[in-house]
Coordinates of C-alpha atoms in Angstrom, one line a residue:
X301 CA -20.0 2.3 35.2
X302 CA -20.2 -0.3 32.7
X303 CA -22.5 -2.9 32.2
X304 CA -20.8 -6.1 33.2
X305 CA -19.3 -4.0 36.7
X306 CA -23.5 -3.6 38.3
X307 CA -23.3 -7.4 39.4
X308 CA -19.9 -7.2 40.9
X309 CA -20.8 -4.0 42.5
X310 CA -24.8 -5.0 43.1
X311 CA -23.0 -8.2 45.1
X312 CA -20.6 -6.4 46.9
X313 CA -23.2 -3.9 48.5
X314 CA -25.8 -6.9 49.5
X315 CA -22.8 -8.8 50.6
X316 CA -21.6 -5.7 52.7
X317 CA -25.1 -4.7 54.1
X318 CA -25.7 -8.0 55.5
X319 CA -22.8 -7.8 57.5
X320 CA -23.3 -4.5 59.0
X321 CA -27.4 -5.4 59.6
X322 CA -26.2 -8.3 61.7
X323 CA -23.2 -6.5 63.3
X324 CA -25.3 -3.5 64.4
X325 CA -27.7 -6.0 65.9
X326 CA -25.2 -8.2 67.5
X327 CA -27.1 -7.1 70.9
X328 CA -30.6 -7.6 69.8
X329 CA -32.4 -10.2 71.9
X330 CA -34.5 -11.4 69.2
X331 CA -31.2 -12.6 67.6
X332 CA -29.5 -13.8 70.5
X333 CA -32.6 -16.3 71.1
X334 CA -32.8 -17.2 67.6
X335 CA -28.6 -17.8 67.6
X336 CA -29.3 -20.0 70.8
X337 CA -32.2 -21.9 69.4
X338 CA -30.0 -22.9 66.4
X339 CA -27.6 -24.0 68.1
X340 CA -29.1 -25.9 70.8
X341 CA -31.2 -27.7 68.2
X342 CA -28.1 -28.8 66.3
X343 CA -26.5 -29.7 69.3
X344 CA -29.7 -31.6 71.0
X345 CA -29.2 -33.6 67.1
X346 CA -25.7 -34.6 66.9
X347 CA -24.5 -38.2 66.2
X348 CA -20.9 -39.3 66.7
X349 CA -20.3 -39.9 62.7
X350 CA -21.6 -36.7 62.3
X351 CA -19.5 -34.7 64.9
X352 CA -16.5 -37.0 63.2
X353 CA -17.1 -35.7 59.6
X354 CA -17.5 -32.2 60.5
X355 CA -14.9 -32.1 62.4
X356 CA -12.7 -33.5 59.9
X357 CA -14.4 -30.9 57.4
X358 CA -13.9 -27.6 59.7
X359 CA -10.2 -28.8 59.6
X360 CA -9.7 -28.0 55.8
X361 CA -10.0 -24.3 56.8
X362 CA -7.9 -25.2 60.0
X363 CA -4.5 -22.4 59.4
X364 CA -1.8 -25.1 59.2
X365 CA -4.2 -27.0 55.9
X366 CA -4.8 -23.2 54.4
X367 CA -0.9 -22.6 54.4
X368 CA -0.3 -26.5 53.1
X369 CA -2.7 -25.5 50.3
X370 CA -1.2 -22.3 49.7
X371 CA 2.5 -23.4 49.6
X372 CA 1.3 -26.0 47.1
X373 CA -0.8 -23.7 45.4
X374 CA 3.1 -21.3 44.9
X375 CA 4.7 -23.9 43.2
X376 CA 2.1 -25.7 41.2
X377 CA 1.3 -22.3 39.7
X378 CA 4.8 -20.6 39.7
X379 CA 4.6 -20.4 35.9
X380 CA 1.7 -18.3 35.9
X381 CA 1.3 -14.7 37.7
X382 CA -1.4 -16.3 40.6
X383 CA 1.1 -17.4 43.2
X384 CA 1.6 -13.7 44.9
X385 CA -2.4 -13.3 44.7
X386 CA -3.1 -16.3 46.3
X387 CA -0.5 -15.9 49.4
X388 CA -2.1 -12.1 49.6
X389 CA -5.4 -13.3 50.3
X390 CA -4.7 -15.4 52.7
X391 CA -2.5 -12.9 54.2
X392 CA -5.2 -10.1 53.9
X393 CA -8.4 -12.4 55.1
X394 CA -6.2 -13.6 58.3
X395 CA -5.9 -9.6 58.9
X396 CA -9.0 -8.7 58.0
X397 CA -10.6 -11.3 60.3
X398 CA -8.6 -10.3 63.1
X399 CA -9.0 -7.0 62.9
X400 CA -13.1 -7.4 62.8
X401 CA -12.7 -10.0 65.8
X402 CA -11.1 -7.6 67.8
X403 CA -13.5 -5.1 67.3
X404 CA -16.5 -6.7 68.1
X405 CA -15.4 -9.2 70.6
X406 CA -18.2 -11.4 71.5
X407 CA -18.0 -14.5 72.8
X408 CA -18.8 -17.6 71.2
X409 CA -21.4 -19.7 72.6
X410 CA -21.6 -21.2 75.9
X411 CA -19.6 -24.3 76.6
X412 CA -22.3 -26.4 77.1
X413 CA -23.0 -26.5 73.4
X414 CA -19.8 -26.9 71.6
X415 CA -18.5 -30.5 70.6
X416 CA -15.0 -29.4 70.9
X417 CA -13.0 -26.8 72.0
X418 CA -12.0 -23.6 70.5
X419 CA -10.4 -20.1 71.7
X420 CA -11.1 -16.6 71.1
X421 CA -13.3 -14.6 70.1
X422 CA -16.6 -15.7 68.0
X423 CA -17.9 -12.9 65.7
X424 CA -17.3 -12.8 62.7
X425 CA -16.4 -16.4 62.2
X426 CA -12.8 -16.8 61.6
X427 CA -13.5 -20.2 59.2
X428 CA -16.6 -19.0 57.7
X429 CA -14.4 -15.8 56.1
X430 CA -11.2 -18.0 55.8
X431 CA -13.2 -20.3 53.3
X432 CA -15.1 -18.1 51.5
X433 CA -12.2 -15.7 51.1
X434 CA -9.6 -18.8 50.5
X435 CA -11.6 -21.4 48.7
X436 CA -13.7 -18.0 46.7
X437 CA -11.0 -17.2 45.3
X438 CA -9.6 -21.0 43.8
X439 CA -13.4 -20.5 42.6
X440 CA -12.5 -17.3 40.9
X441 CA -9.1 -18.7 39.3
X442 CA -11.0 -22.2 38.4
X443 CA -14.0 -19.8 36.5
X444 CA -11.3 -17.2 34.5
X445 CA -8.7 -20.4 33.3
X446 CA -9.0 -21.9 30.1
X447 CA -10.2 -25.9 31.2
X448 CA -12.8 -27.4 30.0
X449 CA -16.6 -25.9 30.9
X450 CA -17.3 -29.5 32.7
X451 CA -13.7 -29.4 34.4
X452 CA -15.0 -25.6 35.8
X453 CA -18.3 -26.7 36.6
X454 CA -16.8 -29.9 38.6
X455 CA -14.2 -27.7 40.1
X456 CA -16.5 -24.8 41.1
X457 CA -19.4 -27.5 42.6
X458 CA -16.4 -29.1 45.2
X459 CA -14.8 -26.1 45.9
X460 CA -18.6 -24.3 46.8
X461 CA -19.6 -27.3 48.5
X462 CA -16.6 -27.2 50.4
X463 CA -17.4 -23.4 51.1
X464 CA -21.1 -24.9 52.3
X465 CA -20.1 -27.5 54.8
X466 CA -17.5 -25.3 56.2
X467 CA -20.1 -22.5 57.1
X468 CA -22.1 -25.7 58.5
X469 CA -20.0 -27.3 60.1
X470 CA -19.1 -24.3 62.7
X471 CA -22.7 -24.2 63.7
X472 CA -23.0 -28.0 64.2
X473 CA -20.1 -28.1 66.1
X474 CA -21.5 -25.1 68.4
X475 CA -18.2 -22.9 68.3
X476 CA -19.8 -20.4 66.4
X477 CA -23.4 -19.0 66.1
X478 CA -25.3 -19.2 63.1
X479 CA -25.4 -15.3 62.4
X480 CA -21.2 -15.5 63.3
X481 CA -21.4 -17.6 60.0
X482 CA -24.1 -15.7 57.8
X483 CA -21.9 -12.6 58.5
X484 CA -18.5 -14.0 58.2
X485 CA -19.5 -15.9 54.5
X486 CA -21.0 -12.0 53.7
X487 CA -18.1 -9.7 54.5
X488 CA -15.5 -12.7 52.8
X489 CA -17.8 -12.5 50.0
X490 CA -17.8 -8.7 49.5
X491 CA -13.7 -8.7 50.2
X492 CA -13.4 -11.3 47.3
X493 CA -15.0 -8.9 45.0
X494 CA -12.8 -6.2 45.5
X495 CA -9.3 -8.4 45.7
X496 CA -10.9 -10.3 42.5
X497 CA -11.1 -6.4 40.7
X498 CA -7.7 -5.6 42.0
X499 CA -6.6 -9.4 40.8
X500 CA -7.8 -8.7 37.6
X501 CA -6.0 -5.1 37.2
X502 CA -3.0 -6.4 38.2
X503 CA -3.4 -9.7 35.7
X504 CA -4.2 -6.8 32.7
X505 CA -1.4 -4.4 33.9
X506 CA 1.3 -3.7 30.9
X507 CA 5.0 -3.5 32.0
X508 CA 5.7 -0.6 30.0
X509 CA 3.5 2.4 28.5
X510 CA 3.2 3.5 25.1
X511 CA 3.9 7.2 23.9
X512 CA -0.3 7.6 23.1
X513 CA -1.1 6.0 26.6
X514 CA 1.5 8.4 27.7
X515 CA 0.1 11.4 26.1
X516 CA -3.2 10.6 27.3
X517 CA -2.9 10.9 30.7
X518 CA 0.0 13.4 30.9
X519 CA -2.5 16.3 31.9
X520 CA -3.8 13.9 35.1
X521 CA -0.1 15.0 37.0
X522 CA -1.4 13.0 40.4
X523 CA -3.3 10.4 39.2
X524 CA -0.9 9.8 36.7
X525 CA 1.7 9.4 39.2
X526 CA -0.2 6.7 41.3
X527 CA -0.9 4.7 37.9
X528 CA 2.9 4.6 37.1
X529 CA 3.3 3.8 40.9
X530 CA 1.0 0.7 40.7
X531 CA 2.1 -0.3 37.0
X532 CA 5.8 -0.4 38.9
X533 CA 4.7 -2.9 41.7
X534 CA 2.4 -5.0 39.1
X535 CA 6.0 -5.0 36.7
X536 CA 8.0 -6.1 39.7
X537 CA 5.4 -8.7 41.4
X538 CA 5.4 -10.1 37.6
X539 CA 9.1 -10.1 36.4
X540 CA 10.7 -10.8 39.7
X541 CA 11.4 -14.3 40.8
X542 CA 12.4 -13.8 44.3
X543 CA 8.7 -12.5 45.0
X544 CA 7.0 -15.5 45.2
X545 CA 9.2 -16.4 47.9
X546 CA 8.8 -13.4 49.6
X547 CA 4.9 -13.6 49.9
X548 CA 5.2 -17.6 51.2
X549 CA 7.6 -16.3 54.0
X550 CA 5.2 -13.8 54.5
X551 CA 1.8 -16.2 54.7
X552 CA 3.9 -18.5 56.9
X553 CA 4.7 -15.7 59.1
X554 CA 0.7 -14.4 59.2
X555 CA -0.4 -17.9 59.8
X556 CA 1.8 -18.7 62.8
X557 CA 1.1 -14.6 64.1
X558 CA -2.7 -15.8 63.9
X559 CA -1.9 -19.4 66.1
X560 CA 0.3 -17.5 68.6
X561 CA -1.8 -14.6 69.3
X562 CA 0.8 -12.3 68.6
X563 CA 0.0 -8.1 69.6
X564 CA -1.2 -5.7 68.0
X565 CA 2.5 -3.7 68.4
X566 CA 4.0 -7.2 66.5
X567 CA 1.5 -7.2 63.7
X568 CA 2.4 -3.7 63.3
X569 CA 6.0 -4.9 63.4
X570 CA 6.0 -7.2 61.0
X571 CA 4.0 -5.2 58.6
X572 CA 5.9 -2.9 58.9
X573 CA 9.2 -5.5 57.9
X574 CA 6.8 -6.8 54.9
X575 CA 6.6 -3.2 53.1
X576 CA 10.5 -3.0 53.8
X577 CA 11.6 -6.5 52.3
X578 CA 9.1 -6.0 49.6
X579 CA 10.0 -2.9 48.6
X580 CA 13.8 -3.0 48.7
X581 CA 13.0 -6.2 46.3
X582 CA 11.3 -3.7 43.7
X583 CA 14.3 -1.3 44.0
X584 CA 16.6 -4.1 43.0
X585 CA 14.4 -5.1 40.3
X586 CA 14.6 -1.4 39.2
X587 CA 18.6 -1.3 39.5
X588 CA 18.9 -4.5 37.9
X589 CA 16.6 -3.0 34.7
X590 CA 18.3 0.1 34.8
X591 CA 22.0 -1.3 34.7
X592 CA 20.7 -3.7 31.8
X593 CA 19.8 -1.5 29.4
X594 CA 22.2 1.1 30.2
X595 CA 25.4 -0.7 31.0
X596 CA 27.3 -3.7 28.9
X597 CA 27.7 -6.8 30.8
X598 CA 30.8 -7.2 30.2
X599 CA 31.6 -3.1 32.3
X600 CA 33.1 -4.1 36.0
X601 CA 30.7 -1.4 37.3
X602 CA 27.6 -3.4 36.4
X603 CA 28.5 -6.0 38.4
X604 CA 28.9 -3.8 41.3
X605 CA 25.5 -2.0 40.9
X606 CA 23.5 -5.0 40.9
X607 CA 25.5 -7.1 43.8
X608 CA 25.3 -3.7 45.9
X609 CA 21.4 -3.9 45.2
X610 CA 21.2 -7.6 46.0
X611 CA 23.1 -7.1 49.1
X612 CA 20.7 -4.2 50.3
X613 CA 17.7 -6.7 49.8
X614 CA 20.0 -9.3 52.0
X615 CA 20.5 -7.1 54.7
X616 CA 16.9 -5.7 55.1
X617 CA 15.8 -9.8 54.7
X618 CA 18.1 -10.9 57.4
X619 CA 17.4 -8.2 59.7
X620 CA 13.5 -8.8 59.2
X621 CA 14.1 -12.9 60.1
X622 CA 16.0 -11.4 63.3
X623 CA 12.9 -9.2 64.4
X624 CA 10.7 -12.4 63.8
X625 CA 12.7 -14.6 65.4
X626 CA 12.9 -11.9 68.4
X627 CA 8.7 -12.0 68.2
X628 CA 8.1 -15.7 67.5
X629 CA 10.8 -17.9 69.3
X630 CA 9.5 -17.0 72.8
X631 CA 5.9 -18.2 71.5
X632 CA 7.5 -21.3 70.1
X633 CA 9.7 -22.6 72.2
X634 CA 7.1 -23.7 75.0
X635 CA 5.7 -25.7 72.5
X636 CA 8.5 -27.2 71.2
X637 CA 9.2 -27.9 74.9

């Protein structure tokens, strides 16, 4: 391993260790009381401008602000190759969070603490992982771009502070307990570290391999078959336009799943559409290349190939908005109502 991979790794495993030591002893008594006491302390100290702020802070992590950010984040950086990671994390930290939620299931403190109201489950905290998945990773952007060191260091001191008051301010506001918070900041943290690796492989993936790379790896038949696979996917995330556009539909669709509650059997659903929309979008990027360099523009039979392409992404798009409408429109309409 080399040298400069130990602290990503060495972070990653102390990261990951603290959440499994506090989810294994999610039923100790010795923690429960020392959850309560927190709490009960914070609660026993709250002012009204205090509850205010935090409340106001706990709302920058809120799912509706994460998505605002997000879509803003798309086409402020649609010029640069950050825009798919950054609506994949919030995608994958959403899951992720769920996923671990529904696995553990333990309530969040009793009612007689909290400052306001708040549904579902408490462990890990959903905002604790949310920021420190969602804000980490504007940190990791902020630290690899080429501003100014003061412009970093000012950037990278708001957006961890940010991080802090977030993790704080779930405590204070007695919807989550304090080791809800520790654990959801460490498992966000260790996530970061391996979406940041895969973030920078696909940032340094080339679109196209040379004959010596080629002859290389030519004796590694498997392996050598799943790097070509993910070289692909990097080449089409990269060169094709409609893929940002994809990925927003996609976050918007994961953030409303989160606020409606949707089942298990409709996440499964609509992963399920994701992979097909997404990858029919690849195979038209591969038709369109292929019918480029092999075809003049000016040959009727181009034009056929790549609208025939186009229409197959169409179909497989519109038939994915009619499943989600199918899911989503008897959760919305009560509350349009």
């Amino acid at each position: 391993m080399a040298k400069r991979a130990w602290p990503s790794a060495a972070g990653f495993a102390l990261c990951a260790g603290v959440f499994l030591l506090i989810a294994l002893n999610l039923n100790d008594g010795a923690l429960r009381a020392f959850d309560l006491s927190v709490t009960g302390a914070l609660a026993a100290g709250r002012t009204s401008a205090a509850t205010a702020l935090l409340s106001a802070v706990t709302a920058l992590c809120a799912p509706g602000t994460l998505l605002i950010i997000c879509l803003g984040l798309l086409v402020a950086l649609r010029q640069s190759h950050y825009g798919i990671p950054i609506a994949v994390n919030l995608m994958v930290s959403v899951w992720l969070n769920y996923a671990l939620k529904s696995v553990f299931l333990r309530e969040r403190p009793p009612e007689v603490f909290r400052a306001v109201r708040e549904a579902g489950y408490s462990f890990p905290s959903g905002h604790a992982m949310a920021a420190g998945a969602f804000y980490g990773f504007l940190i990791v952007i902020v630290a690899r771009s080429d501003l100014k060191k003061c412009v970093k260091r000012a950037l990278i001191t708001l957006l961890s502070a940010v991080i802090a008051l977030i993790c704080f301010s779930r405590v204070y506001l007695g919807v989550h307990y304090l080791s809800d918070v520790v654990a959801g900041l460490a498992v966000s943290i260790a996530y970061l570290i391996a979406f940041a690796w895969l973030v920078g492989l696909y940032l340094r993936a080339e679109q196209w391999e040379t004959p010596a790379s080629a002859a290389r790896h030519k004796s590694r038949r498997m392996l050598d078959s799943l790097r070509h696979a993910l070289d692909g996917v990097f080449a089409g995330f990269k060169n094709e336009r409609n893929m940002v556009i994809h990925f927003a539909a996609m976050a918007l669709v994961t953030v409303f799943g989160f606020l409606c509650g949707i089942s298990e059997a409709e996440w499964l659903a609509c992963v399920i559409l994701f992979g097909l929309v997404i990858g029919m979008e690849l195979m038209n990027t591969a038709v369109e290349t292929t019918v480029d360099i092999c075809m003049p523009k000016d040959d009727p039979r181009a034009k056929i190939a790549k609208d025939t392409a186009a229409g197959a992404v169409l179909l497989v798009s519109l038939a994915a908005a009619i499943a989600g409408a199918i899911i989503f429109l008897p959760k919305l309409w009560p509350m349009l109502g």
